[in-house]
CSV table of C-alpha atoms in Angstrom, one decimal:
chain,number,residue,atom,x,y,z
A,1369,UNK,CA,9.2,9.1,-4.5
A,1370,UNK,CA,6.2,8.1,-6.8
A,1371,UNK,CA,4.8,8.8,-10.1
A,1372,UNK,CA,1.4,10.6,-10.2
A,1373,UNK,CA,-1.2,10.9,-12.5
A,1374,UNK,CA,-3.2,14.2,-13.4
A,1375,UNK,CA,-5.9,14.8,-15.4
A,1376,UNK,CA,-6.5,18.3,-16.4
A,1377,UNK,CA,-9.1,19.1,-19.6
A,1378,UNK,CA,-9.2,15.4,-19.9
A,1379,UNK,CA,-5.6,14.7,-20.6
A,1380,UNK,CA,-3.1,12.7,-18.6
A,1381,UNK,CA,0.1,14.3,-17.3
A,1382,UNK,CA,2.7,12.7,-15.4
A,1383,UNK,CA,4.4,14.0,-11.8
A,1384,UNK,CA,7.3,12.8,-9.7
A,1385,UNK,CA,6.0,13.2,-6.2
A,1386,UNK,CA,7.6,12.2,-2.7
A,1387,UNK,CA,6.4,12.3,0.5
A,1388,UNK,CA,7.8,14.9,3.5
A,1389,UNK,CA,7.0,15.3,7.3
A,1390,UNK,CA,6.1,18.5,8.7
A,1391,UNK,CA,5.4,18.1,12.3
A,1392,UNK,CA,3.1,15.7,12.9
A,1393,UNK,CA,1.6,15.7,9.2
A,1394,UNK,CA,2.9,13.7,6.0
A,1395,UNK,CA,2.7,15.9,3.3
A,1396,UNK,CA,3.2,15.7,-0.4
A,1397,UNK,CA,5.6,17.6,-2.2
A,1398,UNK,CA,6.0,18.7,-7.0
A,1399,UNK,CA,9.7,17.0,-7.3
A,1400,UNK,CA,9.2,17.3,-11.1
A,1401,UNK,CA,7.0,17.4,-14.4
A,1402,UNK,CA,7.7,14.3,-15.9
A,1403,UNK,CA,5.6,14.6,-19.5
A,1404,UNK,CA,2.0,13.2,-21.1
A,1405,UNK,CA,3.1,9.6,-21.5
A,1406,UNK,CA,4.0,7.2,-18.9
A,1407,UNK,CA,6.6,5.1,-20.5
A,1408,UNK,CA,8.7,8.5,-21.0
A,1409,UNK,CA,7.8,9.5,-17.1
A,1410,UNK,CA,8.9,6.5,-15.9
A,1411,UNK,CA,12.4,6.6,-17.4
A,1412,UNK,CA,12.7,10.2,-16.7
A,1413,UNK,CA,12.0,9.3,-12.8
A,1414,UNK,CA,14.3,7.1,-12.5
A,1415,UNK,CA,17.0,9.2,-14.0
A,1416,UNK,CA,15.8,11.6,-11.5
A,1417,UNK,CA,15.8,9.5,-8.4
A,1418,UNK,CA,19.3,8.1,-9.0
A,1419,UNK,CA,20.5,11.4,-9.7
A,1420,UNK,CA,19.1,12.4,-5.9
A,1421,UNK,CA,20.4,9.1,-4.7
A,1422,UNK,CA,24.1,10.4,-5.4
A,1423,UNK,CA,23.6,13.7,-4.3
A,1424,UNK,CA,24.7,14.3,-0.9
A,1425,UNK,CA,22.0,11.7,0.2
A,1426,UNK,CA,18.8,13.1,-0.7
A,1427,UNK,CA,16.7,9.9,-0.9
A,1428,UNK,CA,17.2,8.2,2.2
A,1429,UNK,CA,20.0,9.7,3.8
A,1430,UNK,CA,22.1,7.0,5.5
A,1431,UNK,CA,21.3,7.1,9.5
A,1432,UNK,CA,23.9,7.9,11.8
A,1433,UNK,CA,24.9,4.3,13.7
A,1434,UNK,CA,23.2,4.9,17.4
A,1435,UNK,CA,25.5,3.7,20.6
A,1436,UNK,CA,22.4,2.6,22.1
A,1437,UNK,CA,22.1,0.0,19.4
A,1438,UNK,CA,25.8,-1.8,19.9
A,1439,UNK,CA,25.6,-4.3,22.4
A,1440,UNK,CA,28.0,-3.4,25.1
A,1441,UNK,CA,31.0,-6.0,25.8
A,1442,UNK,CA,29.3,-7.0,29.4
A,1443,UNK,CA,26.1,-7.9,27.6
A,1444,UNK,CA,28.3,-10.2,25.2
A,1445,UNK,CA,30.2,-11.5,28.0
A,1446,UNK,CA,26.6,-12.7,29.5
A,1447,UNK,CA,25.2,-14.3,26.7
A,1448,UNK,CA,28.5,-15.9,26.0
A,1449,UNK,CA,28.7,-17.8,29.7
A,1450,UNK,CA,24.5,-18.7,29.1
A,1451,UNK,CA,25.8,-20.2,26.2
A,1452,UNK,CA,28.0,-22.1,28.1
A,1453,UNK,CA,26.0,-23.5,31.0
């Protein structure tokens, strides 16, 4: 997630942003209106992003672990008798 700046009629406004994936295409998604002044929209998107952080995963959702990644107990057994010689 990022903080974006807007200027409509010459005034600066303040938007919490983040990034999805539709297909093939990054697109950018309104999380929230965070205000005219970015000391206040700063605070107010962090609030906002730890708030998504403890809710059911939101922001990065924790990957499931892959089998493919483990190293399987022959592969350790090889390395361990190149270790050896």
């Amino acid at each position: 997630m990022f903080i974006v700046k807007q200027k409509i009629s010459g005034k600066d406004y303040y938007y919490l942003r983040k990034s999805v994936r539709e297909g093939s295409k990054v697109k950018s998604k309104y999380v929230a209106y965070l205000g005219k002044d970015l000391a206040e929209a700063e605070k107010k998107a962090a609030e906002i992003i730890e708030k998504a952080k403890k809710d059911e995963g939101i922001i990065n959702p924790e990957p499931e672990p892959s089998k493919s990644s483990n190293v399987s107990e022959t592969d350790k057994l090889i390395n361990e008798e190149k270790k050896a010689e």
